[in-house]
PDB file of C-alpha atoms in Angstrom:
ATOM      1  CA  MET A 206     114.624  90.874  72.165  1.00 39.00           C
ATOM      2  CA  SER A 207     116.868  89.146  71.652  1.00 44.00           C
ATOM      3  CA  GLN A 208     119.571  89.167  75.030  1.00 53.00           C
ATOM      4  CA  ASP A 209     121.528  87.413  76.886  1.00 80.00           C
ATOM      5  CA  ILE A 210     119.791  86.577  79.381  1.00 86.00           C
ATOM      6  CA  GLN A 211     122.647  86.171  82.096  1.00 83.00           C
ATOM      7  CA  ASN A 212     124.151  90.005  81.227  1.00 90.00           C
ATOM      8  CA  SER A 213     121.322  92.027  81.459  1.00 94.00           C
ATOM      9  CA  LYS A 214     119.246  93.488  83.697  1.00 96.00           C
ATOM     10  CA  CYS A 215     115.199  94.341  84.481  1.00 97.00           C
ATOM     11  CA  VAL A 216     114.186  96.328  87.784  1.00 98.00           C
ATOM     12  CA  ILE A 217     110.946  97.963  88.892  1.00 98.00           C
ATOM     13  CA  VAL A 218     111.581 101.259  90.195  1.00 98.00           C
ATOM     14  CA  VAL A 219     108.067 102.229  92.481  1.00 98.00           C
ATOM     15  CA  ASN A 220     107.296 106.838  93.246  1.00 96.00           C
ATOM     16  CA  GLY A 221     107.620 105.601  97.115  1.00 93.00           C
ATOM     17  CA  ASP A 222     106.301 107.546  98.017  1.00 94.00           C
ATOM     18  CA  LEU A 223     102.733 106.230  97.103  1.00 95.00           C
ATOM     19  CA  PRO A 224     100.130 104.439  99.671  1.00 95.00           C
ATOM     20  CA  ALA A 225     101.089 100.369 100.163  1.00 95.00           C
ATOM     21  CA  GLY A 226      97.954  98.965  97.698  1.00 95.00           C
ATOM     22  CA  LEU A 227      98.812 101.480  94.920  1.00 95.00           C
ATOM     23  CA  THR A 228     103.084 101.001  94.666  1.00 96.00           C
ATOM     24  CA  ALA A 229     101.342  96.926  94.718  1.00 96.00           C
ATOM     25  CA  ASN A 230      99.659  97.851  92.122  1.00 96.00           C
ATOM     26  CA  ALA A 231     102.178  99.952  90.183  1.00 97.00           C
ATOM     27  CA  ALA A 232     104.151  96.973  90.759  1.00 97.00           C
ATOM     28  CA  SER A 233     101.958  94.751  89.471  1.00 97.00           C
ATOM     29  CA  VAL A 234     100.972  96.754  85.788  1.00 97.00           C
ATOM     30  CA  VAL A 235     104.502  96.704  84.656  1.00 97.00           C
ATOM     31  CA  SER A 236     105.613  93.346  86.004  1.00 97.00           C
ATOM     32  CA  LEU A 237     103.292  92.231  83.348  1.00 96.00           C
ATOM     33  CA  THR A 238     104.059  94.436  80.744  1.00 97.00           C
ATOM     34  CA  LEU A 239     107.504  93.506  81.059  1.00 96.00           C
ATOM     35  CA  GLY A 240     106.829  89.698  81.024  1.00 94.00           C
ATOM     36  CA  ARG A 241     104.657  90.199  77.831  1.00 95.00           C
ATOM     37  CA  SER A 242     107.034  92.064  75.757  1.00 95.00           C
ATOM     38  CA  VAL A 243     110.249  90.622  76.840  1.00 95.00           C
ATOM     39  CA  PRO A 244     108.859  86.790  77.206  1.00 92.00           C
ATOM     40  CA  GLU A 245     112.435  86.024  77.911  1.00 92.00           C
ATOM     41  CA  LEU A 246     113.065  86.196  80.905  1.00 94.00           C
ATOM     42  CA  ILE A 247     110.357  84.030  81.522  1.00 94.00           C
ATOM     43  CA  GLY A 248     110.987  79.995  81.477  1.00 94.00           C
ATOM     44  CA  PRO A 249     109.878  77.290  80.806  1.00 96.00           C
ATOM     45  CA  ASP A 250     107.208  75.371  83.184  1.00 97.00           C
ATOM     46  CA  VAL A 251     108.022  72.847  85.658  1.00 98.00           C
ATOM     47  CA  LYS A 252     107.311  70.330  87.879  1.00 98.00           C
ATOM     48  CA  ASP A 253     106.696  69.291  90.902  1.00 98.00           C
ATOM     49  CA  ALA A 254     108.095  65.651  92.688  1.00 98.00           C
ATOM     50  CA  ASP A 255     104.439  65.011  92.161  1.00 98.00           C
ATOM     51  CA  GLY A 256     104.146  65.749  88.970  1.00 97.00           C
ATOM     52  CA  GLY A 257     102.317  68.918  89.612  1.00 98.00           C
ATOM     53  CA  ALA A 258     102.419  71.730  87.033  1.00 98.00           C
ATOM     54  CA  HIS A 259     104.520  75.084  87.403  1.00 98.00           C
ATOM     55  CA  LEU A 260     103.752  78.106  85.212  1.00 97.00           C
ATOM     56  CA  GLY A 261     108.570  78.643  84.558  1.00 96.00           C
ATOM     57  CA  ILE A 262     108.897  82.733  86.387  1.00 95.00           C
ATOM     58  CA  THR A 263     111.823  85.103  85.648  1.00 94.00           C
ATOM     59  CA  PHE A 264     114.938  83.657  85.023  1.00 93.00           C
ATOM     60  CA  ILE A 265     116.549  86.476  86.511  1.00 93.00           C
ATOM     61  CA  PRO A 266     115.569  88.029  90.355  1.00 94.00           C
ATOM     62  CA  VAL A 267     113.388  91.498  89.396  1.00 96.00           C
ATOM     63  CA  PRO A 268     114.514  93.937  91.748  1.00 97.00           C
ATOM     64  CA  ILE A 269     111.588  96.396  93.556  1.00 98.00           C
ATOM     65  CA  LEU A 270     113.434  99.967  93.630  1.00 98.00           C
ATOM     66  CA  LYS A 271     111.933 103.515  94.896  1.00 97.00           C
ATOM     67  CA  ALA A 272     112.607 106.852  93.474  1.00 97.00           C
ATOM     68  CA  PRO A 273     111.005 110.003  93.948  1.00 96.00           C
ATOM     69  CA  ALA A 274     108.808 111.429  91.018  1.00 93.00           C
ATOM     70  CA  GLU A 275     112.153 113.563  89.555  1.00 94.00           C
ATOM     71  CA  ARG A 276     114.048 110.481  89.695  1.00 96.00           C
ATOM     72  CA  ILE A 277     111.568 107.872  88.090  1.00 97.00           C
ATOM     73  CA  ALA A 278     110.887 110.061  84.916  1.00 95.00           C
ATOM     74  CA  GLU A 279     114.773 111.694  85.245  1.00 96.00           C
ATOM     75  CA  ILE A 280     115.513 107.633  84.692  1.00 97.00           C
ATOM     76  CA  HIS A 281     112.240 107.531  82.076  1.00 97.00           C
ATOM     77  CA  ARG A 282     113.839 109.900  79.323  1.00 95.00           C
ATOM     78  CA  LEU A 283     116.962 108.387  79.721  1.00 96.00           C
ATOM     79  CA  ALA A 284     116.123 105.051  79.150  1.00 97.00           C
ATOM     80  CA  THR A 285     113.058 105.865  76.819  1.00 96.00           C
ATOM     81  CA  ALA A 286     116.475 107.124  74.984  1.00 96.00           C
ATOM     82  CA  ASP A 287     118.422 104.073  74.373  1.00 97.00           C
ATOM     83  CA  PRO A 288     116.952 101.404  71.830  1.00 96.00           C
ATOM     84  CA  GLU A 289     118.875  98.041  74.229  1.00 96.00           C
ATOM     85  CA  ALA A 290     115.929  99.334  76.861  1.00 97.00           C
ATOM     86  CA  VAL A 291     113.021  98.037  77.395  1.00 97.00           C
ATOM     87  CA  VAL A 292     110.869 100.818  79.306  1.00 98.00           C
ATOM     88  CA  VAL A 293     107.364 100.180  80.815  1.00 98.00           C
ATOM     89  CA  GLY A 294     105.815 103.510  82.252  1.00 97.00           C
ATOM     90  CA  PHE A 295     102.735 103.406  84.397  1.00 97.00           C
ATOM     91  CA  SER A 296     101.650 107.236  84.772  1.00 96.00           C
ATOM     92  CA  ASP A 297      99.278 108.308  87.938  1.00 95.00           C
ATOM     93  CA  LEU A 298      96.893 109.380  84.193  1.00 96.00           C
ATOM     94  CA  ALA A 299      96.940 105.716  84.209  1.00 96.00           C
ATOM     95  CA  GLN A 300      96.458 104.309  87.081  1.00 95.00           C
ATOM     96  CA  SER A 301      93.963 106.357  88.361  1.00 95.00           C
ATOM     97  CA  CYS A 302      91.658 105.066  85.221  1.00 96.00           C
ATOM     98  CA  ARG A 303      88.903 102.338  85.839  1.00 96.00           C
ATOM     99  CA  THR A 304      89.373 101.076  82.149  1.00 97.00           C
ATOM    100  CA  TYR A 305      91.319 100.632  79.148  1.00 97.00           C
ATOM    101  CA  ASP A 306      89.185 102.799  77.134  1.00 98.00           C
ATOM    102  CA  GLU A 307      89.077 105.615  79.130  1.00 98.00           C
ATOM    103  CA  TYR A 308      92.880 105.480  79.445  1.00 97.00           C
ATOM    104  CA  ILE A 309      93.048 105.600  75.669  1.00 97.00           C
ATOM    105  CA  GLU A 310      91.215 108.538  75.727  1.00 97.00           C
ATOM    106  CA  ARG A 311      92.794 110.468  77.958  1.00 97.00           C
ATOM    107  CA  MET A 312      96.081 109.267  76.953  1.00 96.00           C
ATOM    108  CA  ALA A 313      95.701 110.486  73.516  1.00 97.00           C
ATOM    109  CA  GLY A 314      95.653 113.874  75.338  1.00 96.00           C
ATOM    110  CA  ALA A 315      98.524 114.467  78.082  1.00 96.00           C
ATOM    111  CA  GLY A 316     101.594 115.509  76.683  1.00 92.00           C
ATOM    112  CA  PRO A 317     105.236 113.764  77.809  1.00 90.00           C
ATOM    113  CA  GLU A 318     105.396 115.989  80.089  1.00 89.00           C
ATOM    114  CA  THR A 319     102.171 116.452  81.485  1.00 92.00           C
ATOM    115  CA  LEU A 320     102.686 112.557  82.938  1.00 94.00           C
ATOM    116  CA  THR A 321     104.596 111.295  86.718  1.00 95.00           C
ATOM    117  CA  TYR A 322     104.768 107.869  86.815  1.00 96.00           C
ATOM    118  CA  SER A 323     104.090 106.051  89.906  1.00 96.00           C
ATOM    119  CA  SER A 324     106.378 102.719  87.991  1.00 98.00           C
ATOM    120  CA  ILE A 325     108.514 102.072  85.538  1.00 98.00           C
ATOM    121  CA  GLY A 326     109.806  99.149  84.756  1.00 98.00           C
ATOM    122  CA  LEU A 327     112.895  98.524  82.769  1.00 98.00           C
ATOM    123  CA  PHE A 328     115.039  95.972  80.841  1.00 97.00           C
ATOM    124  CA  GLY A 329     118.952  96.004  79.077  1.00 96.00           C
ATOM    125  CA  PRO A 330     121.889  95.684  80.196  1.00 96.00           C
ATOM    126  CA  ARG A 331     122.725  95.396  82.807  1.00 95.00           C
ATOM    127  CA  LYS A 332     125.708  98.070  82.887  1.00 95.00           C
ATOM    128  CA  GLN A 333     123.286 100.593  82.144  1.00 96.00           C
ATOM    129  CA  LEU A 334     120.322  99.945  84.709  1.00 97.00           C
ATOM    130  CA  ASN A 335     123.210  99.896  86.717  1.00 97.00           C
ATOM    131  CA  LYS A 336     124.319 103.281  85.935  1.00 97.00           C
ATOM    132  CA  TRP A 337     120.650 104.318  86.172  1.00 97.00           C
ATOM    133  CA  THR A 338     119.238 102.420  88.449  1.00 97.00           C
ATOM    134  CA  GLY A 339     121.791 100.804  91.173  1.00 94.00           C
ATOM    135  CA  SER A 340     121.774 104.298  93.449  1.00 96.00           C
ATOM    136  CA  LEU A 341     118.070 103.829  94.799  1.00 98.00           C
ATOM    137  CA  ALA A 342     116.956 101.929  97.463  1.00 96.00           C
ATOM    138  CA  LEU A 343     114.854  98.739  98.108  1.00 97.00           C
ATOM    139  CA  LEU A 344     111.008  99.160  97.878  1.00 96.00           C
ATOM    140  CA  ARG A 345     110.547  97.789 102.369  1.00 92.00           C
TER     141      ARG A 345
END
């Protein structure tokens, strides 16, 4: 993906009904995958006044929004149909697995209609992401 980063947006949407620990986990998992999937999100390493190195952070803000599970599913459906969007879904099924092997095995038997999302991460054209997520509240 080689979108102009300044005309792009990155958001994370979490299920607002999750307890704090699961919310933090859901947001962190999708952010890690977004960083891997969209490397142009991350700036170069920087140095402080003493020459100490600090790893690069995101070029653009990444708001964390909240929505009910049904709305997250709707956004996921719309976003996955858009070829310009990068979509990372983190389902309740994934969140309940203790190992990646368990995740692979359980996902192989799960139809898409059975998945409920704890969170989704989105990256794509600002206008499109605003259309899908502009009415959602910030997580507080």
